[in-house]
Amino acid sequence: GYLASGTFPLTGRVMWRDRRVGSVRAAFLGTVNAETGATRVFLQPGADALAETWAGLSHGVVEPGSTIPEVVLRAAPYPAELFRIQAQELEHTPWNAGSLGGGTGQSNAEPPRPQVGWAADTSGPQLVSTFESPGERRLSAVLIGSRDEGRTHLQLVRLDSTTTLPIRGVLANRWANFPSYDALNDSIGEDGGKLEPGPVRVDIGPGGPVAYQGYYAARPPGGMVLVWVSIAARDRLGAGRTLQEAWSNLLGTTVPAPPGTAQSGRLEEAKRWLEIADSALRIGDWSEFGRAWSTLRSVLGLPLDSVRF
């Protein structure tokens, strides 16, 4: 939940929920029990005096931040709408981080939605937005929103010309020039499917920014599986059927396995999902087994529901 003010003094104005505001605070955290429907509202860790005042007026509806279950706090993302507004403000002086998504940087436009993912150490979710250097077709900065022991943490990583990456559109065009990509696209098309690109994601690794994009095969019987991954780091590109294979290709240690005919590609994919199902069965992971088995049936062109006799 947010607290906003259109009359907050000595600040600029930004668009938020179709109105101009001078202050936005992420004050509350709400949860809904998926099984029982029970709803709870908590103060955000580190909430200010205004939020505490509203909590006091709620007569117990808003619970103290100290009562947030630890599992909820670990899974709670950075407040998305606050992140978008902060990213929009960083386009301007004195920060001048760049342009969000190639936009104009005008304050009367809604900023683009950030990408949602997990931290590299899987400690919790994070939001990421990228800034572009106007006229240079390269990234100028990466903004990362996460939580540190429940409190929101915002990090702006500026990229110089020696460590940066091209903008998303340039990367997508370069990745599409891989010969194996065209062969894969043709193979899936022969099988009656369609290759669907996922979003281009950017993360900050120990050696600098890394961009990657997954491609998924949508098959006529239903279902979608990851079939290709493209990756970029500095001035190098890589691609492969998995993230590990794509990274090895980027390092120059492997070459992407060329897709075969539609039938051989399907058999390879079926074998992979059968191995996943077998591994899940051995350890008793029935959820993973069910997912792998359903995907295997989809790959083989079988209906998802078995016929009972």
Short mmCIF file of C-alpha atoms in Angstrom, two decimals:
data_model
loop_
_atom_site.label_atom_id
_atom_site.label_comp_id
_atom_site.label_asym_id
_atom_site.label_seq_id
_atom_site.Cartn_x
_atom_site.Cartn_y
_atom_site.Cartn_z
CA GLY A 1 0.00 0.00 0.00
CA TYR A 2 1.15 3.52 -0.80
CA LEU A 3 0.74 6.98 0.69
CA ALA A 4 0.86 9.78 -1.89
CA SER A 5 0.58 13.55 -1.75
CA GLY A 6 -0.09 16.01 -4.53
CA THR A 7 0.84 19.01 -2.36
CA PHE A 8 4.12 17.84 -0.83
CA PRO A 9 6.40 20.93 -0.85
CA LEU A 10 9.81 21.52 -2.44
CA THR A 11 9.73 18.52 -4.78
CA GLY A 12 9.12 17.98 -8.47
CA ARG A 13 5.94 16.37 -9.75
CA VAL A 14 5.57 13.00 -11.46
CA MET A 15 2.62 11.07 -12.87
CA TRP A 16 1.30 8.33 -10.60
CA ARG A 17 -2.03 6.58 -11.15
CA ASP A 18 -3.16 9.25 -13.60
CA ARG A 19 -2.42 12.19 -11.31
CA ARG A 20 0.55 14.38 -10.53
CA VAL A 21 2.11 13.82 -7.11
CA GLY A 22 5.06 15.21 -5.21
CA SER A 23 5.55 12.36 -2.78
CA VAL A 24 4.96 8.60 -2.81
CA ARG A 25 5.75 6.28 0.09
CA ALA A 26 5.52 2.49 0.17
CA ALA A 27 3.99 2.36 3.63
CA PHE A 28 2.15 -0.95 3.93
CA LEU A 29 2.56 -4.59 2.99
CA GLY A 30 -0.54 -6.73 2.44
CA THR A 31 -0.87 -10.51 2.32
CA VAL A 32 -3.71 -12.84 1.34
CA ASN A 33 -3.74 -16.49 2.38
CA ALA A 34 -4.39 -18.42 -0.85
CA GLU A 35 -6.14 -21.24 1.01
CA THR A 36 -8.31 -19.39 3.53
CA GLY A 37 -8.54 -15.93 2.00
CA ALA A 38 -7.42 -14.35 5.28
CA THR A 39 -6.04 -10.86 4.69
CA ARG A 40 -3.43 -9.05 6.77
CA VAL A 41 -1.87 -5.59 6.45
CA PHE A 42 1.50 -4.70 7.97
CA LEU A 43 3.61 -1.59 8.29
CA GLN A 44 6.59 -1.75 5.98
CA PRO A 45 9.93 -2.11 7.82
CA GLY A 46 11.35 1.36 8.32
CA ALA A 47 7.99 3.09 7.77
CA ASP A 48 7.95 6.82 8.54
CA ALA A 49 5.88 8.77 11.05
CA LEU A 50 3.03 9.43 8.61
CA ALA A 51 2.58 5.72 7.95
CA GLU A 52 2.71 4.99 11.68
CA THR A 53 0.01 7.61 12.25
CA TRP A 54 -2.29 6.00 9.71
CA ALA A 55 -1.58 2.61 11.27
CA GLY A 56 -2.57 4.00 14.66
CA LEU A 57 -5.86 5.28 13.24
CA SER A 58 -6.68 1.83 11.84
CA HIS A 59 -7.37 0.43 15.34
CA GLY A 60 -5.36 -2.73 14.80
CA VAL A 61 -6.11 -3.33 11.13
CA VAL A 62 -2.51 -2.41 10.27
CA GLU A 63 -0.12 -4.61 12.23
CA PRO A 64 3.43 -3.64 13.25
CA GLY A 65 6.22 -4.49 10.84
CA SER A 66 7.82 -6.67 13.50
CA THR A 67 4.96 -9.17 13.13
CA ILE A 68 5.55 -9.85 9.43
CA PRO A 69 6.28 -13.59 9.03
CA GLU A 70 9.89 -14.17 8.03
CA VAL A 71 8.92 -16.23 5.00
CA VAL A 72 6.75 -13.35 3.75
CA LEU A 73 9.48 -10.80 4.32
CA ARG A 74 12.00 -12.89 2.36
CA ALA A 75 9.62 -13.24 -0.59
CA ALA A 76 8.37 -9.64 -0.62
CA PRO A 77 9.71 -7.71 -3.62
CA TYR A 78 10.76 -4.10 -3.76
CA PRO A 79 7.58 -1.96 -4.07
CA ALA A 80 7.03 -1.92 -7.83
CA GLU A 81 5.27 1.42 -8.25
CA LEU A 82 7.77 3.21 -6.02
CA PHE A 83 10.59 1.67 -8.05
CA ARG A 84 9.10 2.92 -11.32
CA ILE A 85 8.78 6.47 -10.02
CA GLN A 86 12.32 6.45 -8.63
CA ALA A 87 13.64 5.15 -11.94
CA GLN A 88 11.81 7.94 -13.75
CA GLU A 89 13.30 10.57 -11.46
CA LEU A 90 16.82 9.26 -12.07
CA GLU A 91 16.48 10.28 -15.72
CA HIS A 92 16.71 13.92 -14.67
CA THR A 93 19.24 16.27 -13.08
CA PRO A 94 21.24 15.84 -10.90
CA TRP A 95 21.45 12.09 -11.57
CA ASN A 96 21.17 12.02 -15.39
CA ALA A 97 21.27 8.22 -15.45
CA GLY A 98 20.02 8.09 -19.04
CA SER A 99 16.74 7.37 -20.76
CA LEU A 100 14.40 4.59 -19.65
CA GLY A 101 13.76 2.22 -22.53
CA GLY A 102 14.66 4.79 -25.14
CA GLY A 103 11.91 7.10 -23.96
CA THR A 104 11.98 10.85 -23.96
CA GLY A 105 12.41 11.22 -20.22
CA GLN A 106 9.37 13.50 -19.96
CA SER A 107 7.83 13.64 -16.50
CA ASN A 108 4.26 13.42 -17.81
CA ALA A 109 4.74 9.91 -19.19
CA GLU A 110 4.40 6.67 -17.25
CA PRO A 111 7.78 4.89 -16.95
CA PRO A 112 8.10 1.38 -18.42
CA ARG A 113 7.59 -1.59 -16.16
CA PRO A 114 10.78 -3.07 -14.67
CA GLN A 115 11.84 -6.67 -15.14
CA VAL A 116 11.16 -9.00 -12.23
CA GLY A 117 13.65 -11.69 -11.28
CA TRP A 118 15.65 -13.22 -8.48
CA ALA A 119 18.93 -12.11 -7.00
CA ALA A 120 21.97 -14.08 -8.13
CA ASP A 121 22.18 -15.77 -4.73
CA THR A 122 18.40 -16.50 -4.81
CA SER A 123 18.04 -14.63 -1.51
CA GLY A 124 14.95 -12.83 -2.77
CA PRO A 125 13.22 -11.15 -5.70
CA GLN A 126 14.53 -7.99 -7.29
CA LEU A 127 13.39 -5.39 -9.80
CA VAL A 128 15.66 -4.18 -12.59
CA SER A 129 15.38 -1.25 -15.00
CA THR A 130 17.95 -0.21 -17.58
CA PHE A 131 18.86 3.27 -18.77
CA GLU A 132 20.07 4.02 -22.28
CA SER A 133 22.64 6.60 -23.29
CA PRO A 134 20.79 8.97 -25.65
CA GLY A 135 22.05 8.71 -29.22
CA GLU A 136 24.68 6.06 -28.46
CA ARG A 137 22.56 2.86 -28.58
CA ARG A 138 24.18 1.53 -25.42
CA LEU A 139 23.17 1.06 -21.80
CA SER A 140 24.31 3.80 -19.46
CA ALA A 141 23.10 2.46 -16.10
CA VAL A 142 21.21 -0.35 -14.38
CA LEU A 143 18.86 0.24 -11.44
CA ILE A 144 18.27 -2.65 -9.02
CA GLY A 145 15.62 -2.67 -6.30
CA SER A 146 15.80 -5.36 -3.63
CA ARG A 147 15.41 -5.90 0.10
CA ASP A 148 18.11 -6.21 2.73
CA GLU A 149 16.77 -7.81 5.92
CA GLY A 150 13.31 -6.60 4.99
CA ARG A 151 14.27 -2.99 4.27
CA THR A 152 14.16 -1.70 0.72
CA HIS A 153 17.51 -1.23 -0.99
CA LEU A 154 18.02 0.75 -4.22
CA GLN A 155 21.26 0.49 -6.22
CA LEU A 156 22.21 2.46 -9.33
CA VAL A 157 25.10 0.93 -11.28
CA ARG A 158 26.57 3.27 -13.87
CA LEU A 159 28.21 1.71 -16.94
CA ASP A 160 31.09 3.27 -18.83
CA SER A 161 31.83 2.68 -22.49
CA THR A 162 34.26 -0.17 -21.73
CA THR A 163 31.86 -2.28 -19.66
CA THR A 164 28.48 -1.51 -21.15
CA LEU A 165 26.16 -3.48 -23.44
CA PRO A 166 24.20 -2.46 -26.54
CA ILE A 167 20.53 -1.61 -26.07
CA ARG A 168 17.96 -4.41 -26.18
CA GLY A 169 16.97 -3.91 -29.82
CA VAL A 170 20.57 -4.13 -31.03
CA LEU A 171 21.20 -7.27 -28.98
CA ALA A 172 18.07 -8.97 -30.30
CA ASN A 173 19.12 -8.27 -33.90
CA ARG A 174 22.63 -9.63 -33.32
CA TRP A 175 21.36 -12.76 -31.61
CA ALA A 176 18.98 -13.41 -34.50
CA ASN A 177 22.01 -13.63 -36.83
CA PHE A 178 23.21 -16.89 -35.26
CA PRO A 179 22.91 -19.60 -37.98
CA SER A 180 21.69 -22.08 -35.37
CA TYR A 181 18.85 -19.71 -34.47
CA ASP A 182 17.50 -19.76 -38.03
CA ALA A 183 17.80 -23.55 -38.18
CA LEU A 184 15.96 -23.88 -34.87
CA ASN A 185 13.20 -21.55 -36.04
CA ASP A 186 12.77 -23.58 -39.24
CA SER A 187 12.78 -26.87 -37.33
CA ILE A 188 10.05 -25.76 -34.94
CA GLY A 189 8.02 -24.35 -37.83
CA GLU A 190 8.23 -27.68 -39.68
CA ASP A 191 6.79 -29.32 -36.59
CA GLY A 192 3.80 -26.98 -36.60
CA GLY A 193 5.06 -24.92 -33.68
CA LYS A 194 6.17 -21.33 -33.26
CA LEU A 195 9.29 -19.84 -31.71
CA GLU A 196 8.37 -17.15 -29.17
CA PRO A 197 11.03 -14.80 -27.74
CA GLY A 198 10.98 -13.95 -24.06
CA PRO A 199 12.03 -10.58 -22.63
CA VAL A 200 15.64 -9.43 -22.78
CA ARG A 201 16.91 -9.41 -19.20
CA VAL A 202 19.94 -7.61 -17.79
CA ASP A 203 21.82 -8.49 -14.61
CA ILE A 204 25.02 -7.25 -13.02
CA GLY A 205 27.61 -9.98 -12.53
CA PRO A 206 31.12 -9.93 -11.03
CA GLY A 207 32.56 -8.99 -14.42
CA GLY A 208 29.95 -6.41 -15.34
CA PRO A 209 26.54 -6.43 -17.03
CA VAL A 210 25.15 -9.59 -18.62
CA ALA A 211 22.11 -9.72 -20.89
CA TYR A 212 20.19 -12.85 -21.84
CA GLN A 213 16.99 -13.84 -23.60
CA GLY A 214 15.10 -17.12 -23.62
CA TYR A 215 13.15 -18.46 -26.58
CA TYR A 216 10.20 -20.79 -26.18
CA ALA A 217 8.53 -23.27 -28.50
CA ALA A 218 4.75 -23.08 -28.55
CA ARG A 219 3.40 -26.35 -29.91
CA PRO A 220 -0.06 -26.97 -31.40
CA PRO A 221 -1.14 -29.57 -28.77
CA GLY A 222 -0.49 -26.97 -26.09
CA GLY A 223 2.35 -26.21 -23.73
CA MET A 224 5.53 -24.19 -24.05
CA VAL A 225 9.14 -25.20 -23.42
CA LEU A 226 12.46 -23.35 -23.32
CA VAL A 227 14.45 -24.28 -26.44
CA TRP A 228 17.08 -21.56 -26.88
CA VAL A 229 19.03 -19.03 -24.81
CA SER A 230 21.01 -16.07 -26.12
CA ILE A 231 23.51 -14.27 -23.91
CA ALA A 232 25.82 -11.24 -24.12
CA ALA A 233 28.62 -9.87 -21.95
CA ARG A 234 30.62 -6.82 -23.01
CA ASP A 235 31.63 -7.39 -26.65
CA ARG A 236 30.91 -11.12 -26.76
CA LEU A 237 27.80 -13.09 -27.70
CA GLY A 238 26.77 -16.66 -27.04
CA ALA A 239 23.83 -18.96 -27.66
CA GLY A 240 22.72 -22.50 -26.91
CA ARG A 241 19.88 -24.78 -25.93
CA THR A 242 20.44 -24.05 -22.23
CA LEU A 243 21.93 -21.18 -20.24
CA GLN A 244 24.98 -23.31 -19.46
CA GLU A 245 25.52 -24.14 -23.14
CA ALA A 246 25.05 -20.48 -24.12
CA TRP A 247 27.59 -19.35 -21.52
CA SER A 248 30.11 -21.94 -22.72
CA ASN A 249 29.58 -20.72 -26.27
CA LEU A 250 30.16 -17.12 -25.17
CA LEU A 251 33.46 -18.18 -23.60
CA GLY A 252 34.42 -19.92 -26.84
CA THR A 253 34.61 -23.43 -25.39
CA THR A 254 31.63 -24.91 -27.26
CA VAL A 255 29.57 -24.42 -30.39
CA PRO A 256 25.75 -24.44 -30.19
CA ALA A 257 24.39 -27.85 -31.14
CA PRO A 258 22.69 -27.45 -34.52
CA PRO A 259 19.01 -28.40 -34.51
CA GLY A 260 18.19 -31.47 -36.55
CA THR A 261 15.01 -32.23 -38.37
CA ALA A 262 11.70 -31.64 -36.69
CA GLN A 263 11.45 -35.29 -35.63
CA SER A 264 14.99 -35.55 -34.25
CA GLY A 265 14.57 -32.28 -32.40
CA ARG A 266 11.37 -33.58 -30.85
CA LEU A 267 13.07 -36.83 -29.79
CA GLU A 268 15.92 -34.92 -28.14
CA GLU A 269 13.45 -32.76 -26.28
CA ALA A 270 11.37 -35.77 -25.23
CA LYS A 271 14.48 -37.52 -23.93
CA ARG A 272 15.41 -34.48 -21.86
CA TRP A 273 11.98 -34.25 -20.24
CA LEU A 274 11.90 -38.00 -19.63
CA GLU A 275 15.20 -37.70 -17.74
CA ILE A 276 13.77 -34.83 -15.67
CA ALA A 277 10.66 -36.87 -14.88
CA ASP A 278 12.77 -39.91 -13.95
CA SER A 279 14.97 -37.85 -11.60
CA ALA A 280 11.92 -36.32 -9.93
CA LEU A 281 10.36 -39.76 -9.50
CA ARG A 282 13.48 -41.09 -7.79
CA ILE A 283 13.48 -38.38 -5.14
CA GLY A 284 9.71 -38.33 -4.74
CA ASP A 285 9.22 -34.80 -6.09
CA TRP A 286 5.71 -35.34 -7.42
CA SER A 287 5.15 -31.71 -8.36
CA GLU A 288 8.23 -31.67 -10.60
CA PHE A 289 7.36 -35.12 -11.95
CA GLY A 290 3.88 -33.95 -12.92
CA ARG A 291 5.24 -30.87 -14.65
CA ALA A 292 7.85 -32.88 -16.57
CA TRP A 293 5.35 -35.59 -17.51
CA SER A 294 2.81 -33.07 -18.80
CA THR A 295 5.49 -31.35 -20.86
CA LEU A 296 6.66 -34.69 -22.23
CA ARG A 297 3.14 -35.52 -23.39
CA SER A 298 2.92 -32.12 -25.05
CA VAL A 299 6.24 -32.66 -26.85
CA LEU A 300 5.02 -36.02 -28.15
CA GLY A 301 1.77 -34.50 -29.33
CA LEU A 302 -0.39 -36.39 -26.84
CA PRO A 303 -3.37 -34.85 -25.03
CA LEU A 304 -2.55 -33.52 -21.58
CA ASP A 305 -5.31 -35.58 -19.95
CA SER A 306 -4.95 -39.35 -20.07
CA VAL A 307 -7.87 -41.44 -21.28
CA ARG A 308 -9.19 -43.66 -18.51
CA PHE A 309 -10.60 -47.12 -19.23
#
